[in-house]
mmCIF file of C-alpha atoms in Angstrom:
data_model
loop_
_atom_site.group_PDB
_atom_site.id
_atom_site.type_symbol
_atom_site.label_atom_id
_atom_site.label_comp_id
_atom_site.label_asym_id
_atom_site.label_seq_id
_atom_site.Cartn_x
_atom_site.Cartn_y
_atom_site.Cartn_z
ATOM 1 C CA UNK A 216 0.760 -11.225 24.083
ATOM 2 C CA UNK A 217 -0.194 -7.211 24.520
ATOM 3 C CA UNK A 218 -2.936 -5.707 26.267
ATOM 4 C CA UNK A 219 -2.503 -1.762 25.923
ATOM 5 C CA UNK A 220 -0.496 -1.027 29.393
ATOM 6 C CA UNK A 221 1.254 -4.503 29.500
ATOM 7 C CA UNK A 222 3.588 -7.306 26.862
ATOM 8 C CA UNK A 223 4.696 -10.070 27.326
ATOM 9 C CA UNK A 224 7.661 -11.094 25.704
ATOM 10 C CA UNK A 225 9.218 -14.518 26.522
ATOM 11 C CA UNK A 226 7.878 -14.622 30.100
ATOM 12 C CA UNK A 227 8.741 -10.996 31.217
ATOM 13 C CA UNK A 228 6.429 -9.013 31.279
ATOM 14 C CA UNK A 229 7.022 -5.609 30.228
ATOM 15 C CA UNK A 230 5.317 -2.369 30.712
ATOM 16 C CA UNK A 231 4.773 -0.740 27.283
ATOM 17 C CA UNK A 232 2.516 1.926 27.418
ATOM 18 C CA UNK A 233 -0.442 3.286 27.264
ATOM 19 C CA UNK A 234 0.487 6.107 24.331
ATOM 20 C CA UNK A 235 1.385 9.076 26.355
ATOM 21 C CA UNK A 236 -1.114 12.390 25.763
ATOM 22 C CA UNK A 237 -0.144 15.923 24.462
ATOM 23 C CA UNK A 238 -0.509 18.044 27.818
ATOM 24 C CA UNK A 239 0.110 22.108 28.372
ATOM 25 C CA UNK A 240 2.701 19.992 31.775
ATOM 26 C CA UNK A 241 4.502 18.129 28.983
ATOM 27 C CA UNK A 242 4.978 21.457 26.242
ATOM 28 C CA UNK A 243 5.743 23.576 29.673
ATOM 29 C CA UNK A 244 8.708 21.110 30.351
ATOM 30 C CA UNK A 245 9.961 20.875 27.346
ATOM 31 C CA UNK A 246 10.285 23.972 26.640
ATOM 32 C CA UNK A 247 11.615 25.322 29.841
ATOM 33 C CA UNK A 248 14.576 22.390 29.270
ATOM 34 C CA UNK A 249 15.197 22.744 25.846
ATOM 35 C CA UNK A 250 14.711 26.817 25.950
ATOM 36 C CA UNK A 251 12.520 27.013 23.126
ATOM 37 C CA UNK A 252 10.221 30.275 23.642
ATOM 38 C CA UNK A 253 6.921 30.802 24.423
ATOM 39 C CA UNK A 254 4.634 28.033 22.567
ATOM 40 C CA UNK A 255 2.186 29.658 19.977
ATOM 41 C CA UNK A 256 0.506 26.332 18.853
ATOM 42 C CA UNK A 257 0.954 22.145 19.014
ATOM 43 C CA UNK A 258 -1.079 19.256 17.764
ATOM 44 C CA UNK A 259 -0.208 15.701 18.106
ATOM 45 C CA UNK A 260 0.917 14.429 14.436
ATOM 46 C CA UNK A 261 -0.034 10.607 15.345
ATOM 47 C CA UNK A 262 2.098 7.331 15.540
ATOM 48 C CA UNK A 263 0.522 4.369 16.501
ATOM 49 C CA UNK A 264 3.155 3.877 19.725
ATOM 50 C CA UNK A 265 5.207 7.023 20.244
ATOM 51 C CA UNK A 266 3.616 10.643 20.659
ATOM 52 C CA UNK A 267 5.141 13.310 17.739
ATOM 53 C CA UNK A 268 3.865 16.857 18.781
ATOM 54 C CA UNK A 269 4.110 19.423 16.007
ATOM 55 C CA UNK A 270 4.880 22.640 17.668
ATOM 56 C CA UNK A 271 5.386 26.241 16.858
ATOM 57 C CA UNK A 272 6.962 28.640 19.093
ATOM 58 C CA UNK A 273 8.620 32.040 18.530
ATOM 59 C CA UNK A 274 12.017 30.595 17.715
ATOM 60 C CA UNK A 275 11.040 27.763 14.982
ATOM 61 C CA UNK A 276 9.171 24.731 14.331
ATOM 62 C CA UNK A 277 9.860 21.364 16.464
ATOM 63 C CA UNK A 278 8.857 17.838 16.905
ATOM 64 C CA UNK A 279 8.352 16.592 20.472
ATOM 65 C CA UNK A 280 8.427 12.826 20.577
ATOM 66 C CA UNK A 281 7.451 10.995 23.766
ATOM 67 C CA UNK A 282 8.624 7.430 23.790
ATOM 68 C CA UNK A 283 6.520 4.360 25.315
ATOM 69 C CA UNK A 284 8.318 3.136 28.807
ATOM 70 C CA UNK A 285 9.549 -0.049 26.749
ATOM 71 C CA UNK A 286 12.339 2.607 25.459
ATOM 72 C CA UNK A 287 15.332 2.601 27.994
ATOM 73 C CA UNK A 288 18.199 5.271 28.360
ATOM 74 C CA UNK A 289 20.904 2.808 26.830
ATOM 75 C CA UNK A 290 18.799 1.853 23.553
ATOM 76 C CA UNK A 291 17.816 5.685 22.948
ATOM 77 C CA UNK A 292 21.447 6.184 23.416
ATOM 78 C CA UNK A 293 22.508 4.009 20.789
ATOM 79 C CA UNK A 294 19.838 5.039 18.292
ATOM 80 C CA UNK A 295 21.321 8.442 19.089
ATOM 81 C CA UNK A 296 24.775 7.561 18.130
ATOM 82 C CA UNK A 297 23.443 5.339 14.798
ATOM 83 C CA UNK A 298 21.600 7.836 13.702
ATOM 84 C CA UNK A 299 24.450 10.554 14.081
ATOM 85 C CA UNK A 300 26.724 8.598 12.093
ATOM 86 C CA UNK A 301 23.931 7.389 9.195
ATOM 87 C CA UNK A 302 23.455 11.762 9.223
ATOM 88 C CA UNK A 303 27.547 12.246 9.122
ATOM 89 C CA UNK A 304 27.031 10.160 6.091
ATOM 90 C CA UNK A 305 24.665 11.830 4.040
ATOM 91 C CA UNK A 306 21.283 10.329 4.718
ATOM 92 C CA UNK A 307 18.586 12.025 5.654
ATOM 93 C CA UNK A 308 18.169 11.885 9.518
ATOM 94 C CA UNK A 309 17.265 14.595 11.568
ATOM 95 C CA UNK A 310 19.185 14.562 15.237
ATOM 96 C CA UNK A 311 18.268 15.207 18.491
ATOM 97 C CA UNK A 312 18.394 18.717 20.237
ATOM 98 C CA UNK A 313 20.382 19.297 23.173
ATOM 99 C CA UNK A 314 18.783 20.348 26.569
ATOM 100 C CA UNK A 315 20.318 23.226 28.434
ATOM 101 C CA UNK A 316 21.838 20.625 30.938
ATOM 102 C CA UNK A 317 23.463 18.865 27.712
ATOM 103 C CA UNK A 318 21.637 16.156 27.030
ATOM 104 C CA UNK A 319 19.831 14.701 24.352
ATOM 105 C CA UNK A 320 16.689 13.692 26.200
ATOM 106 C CA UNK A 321 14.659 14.099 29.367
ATOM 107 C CA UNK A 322 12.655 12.553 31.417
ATOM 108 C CA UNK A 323 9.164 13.023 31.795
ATOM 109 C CA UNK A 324 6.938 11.206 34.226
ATOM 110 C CA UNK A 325 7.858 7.963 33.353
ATOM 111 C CA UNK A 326 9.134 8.059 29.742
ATOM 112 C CA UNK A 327 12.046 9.571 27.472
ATOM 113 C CA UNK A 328 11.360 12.706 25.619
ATOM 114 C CA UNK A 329 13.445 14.319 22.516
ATOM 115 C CA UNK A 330 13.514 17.258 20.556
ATOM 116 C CA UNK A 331 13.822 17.700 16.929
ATOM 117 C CA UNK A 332 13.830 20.468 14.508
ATOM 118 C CA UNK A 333 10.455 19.714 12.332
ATOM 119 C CA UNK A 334 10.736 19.094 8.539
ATOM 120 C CA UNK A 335 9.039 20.643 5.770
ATOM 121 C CA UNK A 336 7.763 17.993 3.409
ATOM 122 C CA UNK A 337 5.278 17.756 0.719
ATOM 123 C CA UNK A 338 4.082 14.036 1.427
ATOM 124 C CA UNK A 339 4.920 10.454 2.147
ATOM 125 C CA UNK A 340 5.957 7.412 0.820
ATOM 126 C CA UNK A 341 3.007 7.436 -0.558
ATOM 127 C CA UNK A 342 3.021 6.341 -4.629
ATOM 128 C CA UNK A 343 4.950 3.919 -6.983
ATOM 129 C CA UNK A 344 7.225 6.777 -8.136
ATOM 130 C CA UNK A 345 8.015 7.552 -4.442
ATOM 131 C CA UNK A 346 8.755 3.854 -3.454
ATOM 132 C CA UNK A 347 10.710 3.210 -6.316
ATOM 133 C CA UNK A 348 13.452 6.228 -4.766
ATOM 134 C CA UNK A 349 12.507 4.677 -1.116
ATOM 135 C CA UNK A 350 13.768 1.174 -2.119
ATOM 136 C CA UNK A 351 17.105 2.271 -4.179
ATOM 137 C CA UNK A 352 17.478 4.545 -0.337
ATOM 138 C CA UNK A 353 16.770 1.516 1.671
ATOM 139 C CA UNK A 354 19.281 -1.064 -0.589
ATOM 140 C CA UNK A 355 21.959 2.047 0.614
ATOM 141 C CA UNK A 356 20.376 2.047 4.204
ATOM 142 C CA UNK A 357 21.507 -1.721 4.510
ATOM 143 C CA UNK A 358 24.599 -1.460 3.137
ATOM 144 C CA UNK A 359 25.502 0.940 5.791
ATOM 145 C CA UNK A 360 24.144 -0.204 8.682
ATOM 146 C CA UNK A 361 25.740 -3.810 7.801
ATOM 147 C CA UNK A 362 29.180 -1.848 7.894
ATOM 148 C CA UNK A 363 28.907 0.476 10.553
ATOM 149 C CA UNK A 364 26.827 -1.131 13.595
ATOM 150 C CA UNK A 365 28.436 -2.990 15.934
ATOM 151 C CA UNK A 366 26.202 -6.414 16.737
ATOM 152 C CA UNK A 367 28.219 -7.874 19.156
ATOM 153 C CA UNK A 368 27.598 -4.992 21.746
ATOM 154 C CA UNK A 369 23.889 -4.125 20.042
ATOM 155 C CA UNK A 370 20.893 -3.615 22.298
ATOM 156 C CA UNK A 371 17.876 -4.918 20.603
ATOM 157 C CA UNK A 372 14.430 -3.525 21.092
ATOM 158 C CA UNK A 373 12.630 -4.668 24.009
ATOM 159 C CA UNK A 374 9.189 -4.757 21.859
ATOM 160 C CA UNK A 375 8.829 -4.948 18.572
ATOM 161 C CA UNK A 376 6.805 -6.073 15.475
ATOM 162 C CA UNK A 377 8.554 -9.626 14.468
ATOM 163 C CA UNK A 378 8.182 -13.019 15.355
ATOM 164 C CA UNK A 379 9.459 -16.025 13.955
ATOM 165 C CA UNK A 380 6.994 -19.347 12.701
ATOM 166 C CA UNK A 381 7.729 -21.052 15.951
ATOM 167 C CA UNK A 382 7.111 -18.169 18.300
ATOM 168 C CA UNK A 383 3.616 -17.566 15.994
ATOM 169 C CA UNK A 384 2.232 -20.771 16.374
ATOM 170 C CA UNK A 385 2.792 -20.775 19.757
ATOM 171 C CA UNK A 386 0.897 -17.668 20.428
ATOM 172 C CA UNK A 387 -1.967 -18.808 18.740
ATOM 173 C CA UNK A 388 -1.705 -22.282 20.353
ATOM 174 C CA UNK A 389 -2.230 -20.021 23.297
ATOM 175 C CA UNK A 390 -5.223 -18.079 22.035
ATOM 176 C CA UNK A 391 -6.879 -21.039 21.133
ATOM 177 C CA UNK A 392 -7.057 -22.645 24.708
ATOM 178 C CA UNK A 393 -8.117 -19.320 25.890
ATOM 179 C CA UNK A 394 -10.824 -18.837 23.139
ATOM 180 C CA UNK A 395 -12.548 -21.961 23.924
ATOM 181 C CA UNK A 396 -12.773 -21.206 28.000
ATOM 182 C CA UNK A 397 -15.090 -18.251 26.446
ATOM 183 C CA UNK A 398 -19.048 -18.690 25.953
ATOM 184 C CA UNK A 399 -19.476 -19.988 22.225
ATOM 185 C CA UNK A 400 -21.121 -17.427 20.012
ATOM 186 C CA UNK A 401 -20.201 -16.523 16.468
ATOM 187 C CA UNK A 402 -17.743 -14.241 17.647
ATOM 188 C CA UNK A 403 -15.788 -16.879 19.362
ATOM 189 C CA UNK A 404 -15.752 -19.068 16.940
ATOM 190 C CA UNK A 405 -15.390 -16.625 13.958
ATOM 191 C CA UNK A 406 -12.325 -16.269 16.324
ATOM 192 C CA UNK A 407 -11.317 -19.779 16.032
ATOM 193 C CA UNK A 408 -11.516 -20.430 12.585
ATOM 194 C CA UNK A 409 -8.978 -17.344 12.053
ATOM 195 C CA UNK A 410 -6.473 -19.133 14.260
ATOM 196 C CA UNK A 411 -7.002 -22.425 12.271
ATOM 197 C CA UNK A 412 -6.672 -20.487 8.985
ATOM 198 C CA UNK A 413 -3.286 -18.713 10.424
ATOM 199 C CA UNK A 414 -1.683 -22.362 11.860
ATOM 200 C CA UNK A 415 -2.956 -23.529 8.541
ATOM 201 C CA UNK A 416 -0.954 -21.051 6.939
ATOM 202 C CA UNK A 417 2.480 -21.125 9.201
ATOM 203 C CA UNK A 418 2.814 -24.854 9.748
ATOM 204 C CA UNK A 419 4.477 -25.141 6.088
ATOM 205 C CA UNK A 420 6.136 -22.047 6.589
ATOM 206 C CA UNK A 421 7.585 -23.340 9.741
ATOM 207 C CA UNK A 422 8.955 -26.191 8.259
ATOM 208 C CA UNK A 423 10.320 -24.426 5.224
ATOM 209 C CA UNK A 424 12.166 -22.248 7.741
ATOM 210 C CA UNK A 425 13.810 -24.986 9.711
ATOM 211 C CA UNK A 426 15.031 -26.365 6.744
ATOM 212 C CA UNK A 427 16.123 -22.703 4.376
ATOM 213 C CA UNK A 428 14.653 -20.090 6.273
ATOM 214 C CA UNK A 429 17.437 -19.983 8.911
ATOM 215 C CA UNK A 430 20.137 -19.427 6.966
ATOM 216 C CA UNK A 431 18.659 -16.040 5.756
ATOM 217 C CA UNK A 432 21.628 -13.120 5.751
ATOM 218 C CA UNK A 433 20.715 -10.982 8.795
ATOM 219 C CA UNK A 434 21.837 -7.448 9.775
ATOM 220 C CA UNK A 435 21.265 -4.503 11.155
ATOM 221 C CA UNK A 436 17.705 -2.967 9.324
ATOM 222 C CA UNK A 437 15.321 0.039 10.100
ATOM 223 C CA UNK A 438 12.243 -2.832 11.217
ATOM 224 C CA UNK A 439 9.265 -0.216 10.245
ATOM 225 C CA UNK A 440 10.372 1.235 6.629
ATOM 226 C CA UNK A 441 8.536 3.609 4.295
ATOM 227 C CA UNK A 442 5.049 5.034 4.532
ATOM 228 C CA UNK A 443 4.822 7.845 7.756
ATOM 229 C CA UNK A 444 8.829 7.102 8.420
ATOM 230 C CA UNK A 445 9.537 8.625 5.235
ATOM 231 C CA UNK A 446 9.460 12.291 4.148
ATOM 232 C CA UNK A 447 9.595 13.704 0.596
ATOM 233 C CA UNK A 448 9.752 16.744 -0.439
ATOM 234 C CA UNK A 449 8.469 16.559 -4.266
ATOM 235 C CA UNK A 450 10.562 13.517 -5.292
ATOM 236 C CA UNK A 451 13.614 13.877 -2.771
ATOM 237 C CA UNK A 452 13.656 12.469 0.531
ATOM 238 C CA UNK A 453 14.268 14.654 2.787
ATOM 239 C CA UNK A 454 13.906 12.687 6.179
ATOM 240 C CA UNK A 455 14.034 8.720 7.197
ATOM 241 C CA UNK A 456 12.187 8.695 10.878
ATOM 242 C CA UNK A 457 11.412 6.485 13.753
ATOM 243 C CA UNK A 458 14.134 3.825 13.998
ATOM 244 C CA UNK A 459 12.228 2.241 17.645
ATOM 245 C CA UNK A 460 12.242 -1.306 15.825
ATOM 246 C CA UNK A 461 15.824 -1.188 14.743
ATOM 247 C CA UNK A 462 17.022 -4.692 15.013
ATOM 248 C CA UNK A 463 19.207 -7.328 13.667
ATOM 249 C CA UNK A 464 17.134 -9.540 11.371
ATOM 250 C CA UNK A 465 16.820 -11.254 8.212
ATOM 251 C CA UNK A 466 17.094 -8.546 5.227
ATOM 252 C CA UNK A 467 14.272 -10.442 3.817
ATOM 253 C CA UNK A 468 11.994 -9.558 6.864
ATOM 254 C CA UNK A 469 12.621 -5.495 6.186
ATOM 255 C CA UNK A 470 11.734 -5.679 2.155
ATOM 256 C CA UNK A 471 8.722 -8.158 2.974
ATOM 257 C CA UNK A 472 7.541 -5.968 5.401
ATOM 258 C CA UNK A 473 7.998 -3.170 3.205
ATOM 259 C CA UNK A 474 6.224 -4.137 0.565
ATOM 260 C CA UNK A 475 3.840 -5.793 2.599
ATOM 261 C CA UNK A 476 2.552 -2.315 3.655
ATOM 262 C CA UNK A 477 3.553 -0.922 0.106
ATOM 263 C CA UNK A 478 0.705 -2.795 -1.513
ATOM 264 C CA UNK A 479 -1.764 -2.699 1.085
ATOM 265 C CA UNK A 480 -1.395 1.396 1.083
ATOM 266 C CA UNK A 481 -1.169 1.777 -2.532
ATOM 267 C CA UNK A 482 -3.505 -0.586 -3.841
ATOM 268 C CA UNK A 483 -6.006 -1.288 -0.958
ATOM 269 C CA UNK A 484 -7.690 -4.576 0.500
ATOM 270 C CA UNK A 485 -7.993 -6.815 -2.344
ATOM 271 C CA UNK A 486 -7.115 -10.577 -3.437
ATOM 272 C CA UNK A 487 -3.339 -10.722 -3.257
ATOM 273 C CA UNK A 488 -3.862 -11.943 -6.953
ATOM 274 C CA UNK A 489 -5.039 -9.376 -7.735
ATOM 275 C CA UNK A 490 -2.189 -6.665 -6.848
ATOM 276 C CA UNK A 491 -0.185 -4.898 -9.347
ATOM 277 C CA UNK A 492 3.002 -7.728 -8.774
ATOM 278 C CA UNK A 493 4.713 -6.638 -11.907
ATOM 279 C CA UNK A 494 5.585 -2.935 -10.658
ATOM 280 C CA UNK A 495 7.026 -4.426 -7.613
ATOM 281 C CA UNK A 496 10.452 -5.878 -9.218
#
């Protein structure tokens, strides 16, 4: 359950935001730690949790990107170190800056803050040509990460945008008991009938999962791949961003999710019938 300051995430509850603002405090910081030159221009370049500020000063073109409070020193650390050694390998990820004191982030007010060099990119994931290159990148992406991250000392991501049947049905179990404490109107029980539909829908799933579902291959994947998080530059990709959901999960879960938001981008709100299925293979 989220609110937009607070989660909770089996019983703890965890402070998670809200979104931090672009602010002349947080540019003057920045660039006083990271020596950067005088600032000639910023705008915030969106992300539904972190903060990415473009900015131009007189000695280049950055990215500023302000983490929620969720994001602790020792995960940013090892995202740091993964992405290092997925860049040592030939992908596409940009690294960190260093600070004058030496480090790869700071603090500000209460959340982590890193630098990066911006990218110059023509677009997005953003077509069927374009996802066809992201997929063959994110089959090599696995491969990788299965070889080269440790689990047994991984931290996992404190928030994050998974949850399993179980864990589901629960939360709308919950939602349900609160829903009908509310005065009945039709926005309650429009409410309602959603949650019915959605058990409706997971019960079977739940059961398929208890009996197949858990013996899915998991790994190390990115947890929030293509769209925004990847940059082309014509047809080359020229940088894989924002690894925050990182995590080791079922394969499955990544390309699902993938194409989940493949479809929906490319081909809009319609009957899932009705979707362009035979371009996905």
């Amino acid at each position: 359950m989220t609110n937009d300051r607070f989660a909770v995430v089996d019983g703890e509850r965890l402070e998670i935001g809200p979104r931090a603002e672009c602010s002349s405090g947080l540019i003057d910081a920045v660039f006083k730690q990271f020596s950067l030159g005088p600032a000639l221009e910023w705008n915030d370049l969106g992300g539904t949790y972190n903060l990415n500020v473009y900015v131009r000063a007189s000695s280049g073109e950055y990215v500023i990107r302000v983490y929620r409070p969720w994001v602790v020193q020792s995960r940013l650390e090892q995202l740091r170190m993964i992405k290092a050694s997925l860049a040592n390998a030939g992908f596409p990820v940009s690294q960190p800056m260093t600070s004058l004191k030496g480090d790869s982030s700071i603090q500000y007010q209460d959340r982590l803050v890193e630098v990066e060099l911006f990218i110059r990119h023509t677009g997005v994931a953003d077509s069927w040509p374009r996802y066809a290159i992201a997929m063959s990148l994110l089959g090599k992406l696995h491969d990788f990460l299965a070889m080269n991250v440790a689990t047994n000392s991984f931290i996992a991501p404190r928030v994050s945008n998974y949850g399993l049947p179980r864990q589901m049905l629960k939360w709308i179990a919950n939602l349900e008991r609160s829903l009908r404490h509310l005065e009945q109107n039709a926005k309650s029980e429009r409410a309602l009938a959603i949650c019915f539909e959605a058990r409706d829908l997971l019960m079977p799933i739940e059961k398929w999962w208890q009996d197949t579902g858990c013996r899915l291959i998991q790994q190390p994947i990115h947890g929030d791949y293509g769209g925004d998080n990847l940059l082309f530059d014509d047809d080359r990709v020229v940088a894989l961003l924002d690894f925050d959901f990182l995590a080791i999960r079922e394969r499955a879960f990544e390309i699902a999710y993938c194409l989940y938001w493949m479809l929906l981008r490319l081909e809009g709100r319609k009957p899932a019938e009705c979707y362009s299925w035979n371009r996905v293979g």
